[in-house]
mmCIF file of C-alpha atoms and ligand atoms in Angstrom:
data_model
loop_
_atom_site.group_PDB
_atom_site.id
_atom_site.type_symbol
_atom_site.label_atom_id
_atom_site.label_comp_id
_atom_site.label_asym_id
_atom_site.label_seq_id
_atom_site.Cartn_x
_atom_site.Cartn_y
_atom_site.Cartn_z
ATOM 1 C CA UNK D 1 -12.363 11.653 -2.531
ATOM 2 C CA UNK D 2 -13.846 8.237 -2.159
ATOM 3 C CA UNK D 3 -11.560 5.177 -1.850
ATOM 4 C CA UNK D 4 -12.408 1.504 -2.145
ATOM 5 C CA UNK D 5 -9.827 -1.078 -0.951
ATOM 6 C CA UNK D 6 -10.204 -4.426 -2.769
ATOM 7 C CA UNK D 7 -8.843 -7.994 -2.170
ATOM 8 C CA UNK D 8 -10.167 -11.483 -2.891
ATOM 9 C CA UNK D 9 -12.165 -12.325 0.241
ATOM 10 C CA UNK D 10 -12.609 -8.968 1.921
ATOM 11 C CA UNK D 11 -11.725 -10.473 5.195
ATOM 12 C CA UNK D 12 -7.870 -10.038 5.484
ATOM 13 C CA UNK D 13 -6.050 -7.527 3.307
ATOM 14 C CA UNK D 14 -8.579 -4.974 2.245
ATOM 15 C CA UNK D 15 -10.119 -4.647 5.757
ATOM 16 C CA UNK D 16 -6.589 -3.835 7.088
ATOM 17 C CA UNK D 17 -6.196 -1.200 4.364
ATOM 18 C CA UNK D 18 -9.683 0.044 5.070
ATOM 19 C CA UNK D 19 -8.987 0.387 8.854
ATOM 20 C CA UNK D 20 -5.599 2.102 8.376
ATOM 21 C CA UNK D 21 -6.972 4.689 5.914
ATOM 22 C CA UNK D 22 -10.132 5.190 8.093
ATOM 23 C CA UNK D 23 -7.830 6.049 10.970
ATOM 24 C CA UNK D 24 -5.814 8.508 8.925
ATOM 25 C CA UNK D 25 -9.146 10.137 7.774
ATOM 26 C CA UNK D 26 -10.354 10.322 11.469
ATOM 27 C CA UNK D 27 -7.002 12.024 12.309
ATOM 28 C CA UNK D 28 -7.682 14.611 9.645
ATOM 29 C CA UNK D 29 -4.837 13.512 7.440
ATOM 30 C CA UNK D 30 -7.030 12.815 4.366
ATOM 31 C CA UNK D 31 -10.336 14.256 3.337
ATOM 32 C CA UNK D 32 -12.621 11.637 2.025
ATOM 33 C CA UNK D 33 -14.114 8.265 2.799
ATOM 34 C CA UNK D 34 -13.066 4.646 2.557
ATOM 35 C CA UNK D 35 -14.795 1.326 2.106
ATOM 36 C CA UNK D 36 -13.595 -2.208 1.102
ATOM 37 C CA UNK D 37 -14.884 -5.098 -0.924
ATOM 38 C CA UNK D 38 -13.756 -8.393 -2.270
ATOM 39 C CA UNK D 39 -13.831 -9.789 -5.731
ATOM 40 C CA UNK D 40 -15.085 -13.185 -4.363
ATOM 41 C CA UNK D 41 -18.479 -13.917 -2.790
ATOM 42 C CA UNK D 42 -17.449 -16.528 -0.160
ATOM 43 C CA UNK D 43 -17.379 -14.257 2.866
ATOM 44 C CA UNK D 44 -20.199 -11.734 2.171
ATOM 45 C CA UNK D 45 -21.547 -10.389 5.526
ATOM 46 C CA UNK D 46 -18.713 -11.893 7.583
ATOM 47 C CA UNK D 47 -16.377 -10.152 10.086
ATOM 48 C CA UNK D 48 -12.686 -9.849 9.336
ATOM 49 C CA UNK D 49 -10.570 -13.070 9.707
ATOM 50 C CA UNK D 50 -9.718 -13.243 13.423
ATOM 51 C CA UNK D 51 -6.018 -13.290 12.671
ATOM 52 C CA UNK D 52 -6.219 -10.174 10.535
ATOM 53 C CA UNK D 53 -8.315 -8.434 13.241
ATOM 54 C CA UNK D 54 -5.821 -9.493 15.975
ATOM 55 C CA UNK D 55 -2.783 -8.256 14.098
ATOM 56 C CA UNK D 56 -4.479 -4.936 13.217
ATOM 57 C CA UNK D 57 -5.558 -4.334 16.826
ATOM 58 C CA UNK D 58 -1.983 -5.100 18.062
ATOM 59 C CA UNK D 59 -0.931 -2.320 15.679
ATOM 60 C CA UNK D 60 -3.572 -0.023 16.964
ATOM 61 C CA UNK D 61 -6.187 -0.399 14.252
ATOM 62 C CA UNK D 62 -9.618 -1.787 15.200
ATOM 63 C CA UNK D 63 -11.320 -3.520 12.207
ATOM 64 C CA UNK D 64 -13.735 -5.603 14.179
ATOM 65 C CA UNK D 65 -16.833 -3.710 12.964
ATOM 66 C CA UNK D 66 -16.198 -4.199 9.269
ATOM 67 C CA UNK D 67 -18.236 -6.704 7.240
ATOM 68 C CA UNK D 68 -17.413 -8.237 3.943
ATOM 69 C CA UNK D 69 -19.110 -7.280 0.682
ATOM 70 C CA UNK D 70 -18.474 -8.113 -2.943
ATOM 71 C CA UNK D 71 -17.130 -5.678 -5.533
ATOM 72 C CA UNK D 72 -19.753 -4.526 -7.990
ATOM 73 C CA UNK D 73 -19.669 -2.800 -11.362
ATOM 74 C CA UNK D 74 -21.430 0.203 -9.878
ATOM 75 C CA UNK D 75 -18.533 0.737 -7.417
ATOM 76 C CA UNK D 76 -16.511 1.963 -10.524
ATOM 77 C CA UNK D 77 -19.055 4.807 -10.894
ATOM 78 C CA UNK D 78 -19.143 5.592 -7.107
ATOM 79 C CA UNK D 79 -15.460 5.649 -6.051
ATOM 80 C CA UNK D 80 -12.552 7.869 -7.218
ATOM 81 C CA UNK D 81 -9.984 5.258 -6.462
ATOM 82 C CA UNK D 82 -10.105 1.471 -6.364
ATOM 83 C CA UNK D 83 -6.852 0.094 -4.877
ATOM 84 C CA UNK D 84 -6.209 -3.667 -5.153
ATOM 85 C CA UNK D 85 -3.823 -5.958 -3.472
ATOM 86 C CA UNK D 86 -2.395 -8.150 -6.340
ATOM 87 C CA UNK D 87 -2.532 -8.837 -10.033
ATOM 88 C CA UNK D 88 -5.369 -11.292 -9.682
ATOM 89 C CA UNK D 89 -7.579 -8.723 -7.899
ATOM 90 C CA UNK D 90 -6.630 -6.264 -10.621
ATOM 91 C CA UNK D 91 -7.666 -8.665 -13.485
ATOM 92 C CA UNK D 92 -10.885 -9.572 -11.699
ATOM 93 C CA UNK D 93 -11.833 -5.952 -10.991
ATOM 94 C CA UNK D 94 -11.014 -4.899 -14.519
ATOM 95 C CA UNK D 95 -13.483 -7.505 -15.876
ATOM 96 C CA UNK D 96 -16.290 -5.809 -13.794
ATOM 97 C CA UNK D 97 -15.332 -2.212 -14.745
ATOM 98 C CA UNK D 98 -17.650 -0.206 -17.060
ATOM 99 C CA UNK D 99 -16.330 1.418 -20.245
ATOM 100 C CA UNK D 100 -15.720 4.859 -18.799
ATOM 101 C CA UNK D 101 -15.284 4.410 -15.021
ATOM 102 C CA UNK D 102 -15.042 7.317 -12.592
ATOM 103 C CA UNK D 103 -12.669 5.258 -10.457
ATOM 104 C CA UNK D 104 -8.975 5.000 -11.151
ATOM 105 C CA UNK D 105 -7.946 1.298 -10.653
ATOM 106 C CA UNK D 106 -4.442 0.852 -9.206
ATOM 107 C CA UNK D 107 -2.351 -1.627 -7.142
ATOM 108 C CA UNK D 108 -1.796 -0.506 -3.604
ATOM 109 C CA UNK D 109 1.816 -1.717 -3.846
ATOM 110 C CA UNK D 110 2.545 0.847 -6.563
ATOM 111 C CA UNK D 111 2.833 3.226 -3.555
ATOM 112 C CA UNK D 112 5.185 0.980 -1.547
ATOM 113 C CA UNK D 113 8.696 2.463 -1.395
ATOM 114 C CA UNK D 114 10.290 -0.875 -1.878
ATOM 115 C CA UNK D 115 9.999 -1.513 -5.609
ATOM 116 C CA UNK D 116 10.569 -5.276 -5.058
ATOM 117 C CA UNK D 117 7.174 -5.448 -3.329
ATOM 118 C CA UNK D 118 4.632 -5.650 -6.136
ATOM 119 C CA UNK D 119 1.759 -7.477 -4.449
ATOM 120 C CA UNK D 120 0.292 -7.739 -0.954
ATOM 121 C CA UNK D 121 0.663 -11.497 -0.261
ATOM 122 C CA UNK D 122 -2.554 -13.306 0.500
ATOM 123 C CA UNK D 123 -2.247 -14.191 4.197
ATOM 124 C CA UNK D 124 -5.328 -16.446 4.162
ATOM 125 C CA UNK D 125 -3.453 -18.809 1.982
ATOM 126 C CA UNK D 126 0.211 -17.974 2.698
ATOM 127 C CA UNK D 127 0.243 -16.705 6.295
ATOM 128 C CA UNK D 128 2.460 -13.929 7.501
ATOM 129 C CA UNK D 129 -0.289 -11.707 8.824
ATOM 130 C CA UNK D 130 2.073 -9.303 10.649
ATOM 131 C CA UNK D 131 4.251 -8.817 7.573
ATOM 132 C CA UNK D 132 1.179 -8.269 5.384
ATOM 133 C CA UNK D 133 -0.047 -5.626 7.781
ATOM 134 C CA UNK D 134 3.222 -3.788 7.606
ATOM 135 C CA UNK D 135 3.187 -3.839 3.749
ATOM 136 C CA UNK D 136 -0.379 -2.596 3.668
ATOM 137 C CA UNK D 137 0.336 0.174 6.326
ATOM 138 C CA UNK D 138 3.420 1.450 4.567
ATOM 139 C CA UNK D 139 1.635 1.591 1.237
ATOM 140 C CA UNK D 140 -1.452 3.226 2.502
ATOM 141 C CA UNK D 141 0.529 5.873 4.403
ATOM 142 C CA UNK D 142 2.577 6.589 1.351
ATOM 143 C CA UNK D 143 -0.597 6.826 -0.736
ATOM 144 C CA UNK D 144 -1.974 9.416 1.716
ATOM 145 C CA UNK D 145 1.192 11.479 1.497
ATOM 146 C CA UNK D 146 0.978 11.411 -2.227
ATOM 147 C CA UNK D 147 -2.596 12.892 -2.188
ATOM 148 C CA UNK D 148 -1.660 16.124 -0.427
HETATM 149 P P1 LIG S 201 -8.234 -11.689 1.473
HETATM 150 O O1 LIG S 201 -7.867 -13.254 1.899
HETATM 151 O O2 LIG S 201 -8.372 -11.626 0.002
HETATM 152 O O3 LIG S 201 -6.991 -10.882 1.864
HETATM 153 O O4 LIG S 201 -9.428 -11.405 2.286
HETATM 154 C C1 LIG S 201 -8.566 -14.330 1.541
HETATM 155 C C2 LIG S 201 -9.752 -14.642 2.212
HETATM 156 C C3 LIG S 201 -10.439 -15.706 1.844
HETATM 157 C C4 LIG S 201 -10.105 -16.466 0.793
HETATM 158 C C5 LIG S 201 -8.973 -16.131 0.016
HETATM 159 C C6 LIG S 201 -8.231 -14.953 0.446
HETATM 160 N N1 LIG S 201 -10.861 -17.613 0.366
HETATM 161 O O5 LIG S 201 -10.389 -18.352 -0.525
HETATM 162 O O6 LIG S 201 -11.895 -17.950 1.041
#
């Protein structure tokens, strides 16, 4: 199973989700691979935001090697799952999707046990990196449990 985590810039939320799932894969909890991408093009080739990287590392997840790339139509034919962080990501991704995609497009927060949480807040614009990490981690872990 191939999973693609998607946010706006691919420097904060989706790299966190990418790193968290990568570690679960490395631990043998999920058979598959993970990558991440952004719907926007501003940060292509860049490392994760240093605040996102610091909070991740504090929580035991090293994302410093990741580099931003932009979501492409072909990703919908390559991946089994495309998991987005908020409604804007969903709408922007949907616009790129081919008619009969292989990938299932879903919001990551659909897997968060707290039904009041229906988006991963954008920490680049809104702050709250630690809280964002916790939301992403809880949802990714629940997603993994749901696959087995
Ligand atoms: P992300 O955060 O989507 O979680 O990576 C953002 C990063 C950059 C921008 C917006 C959100 N930006 O406008 O450059």
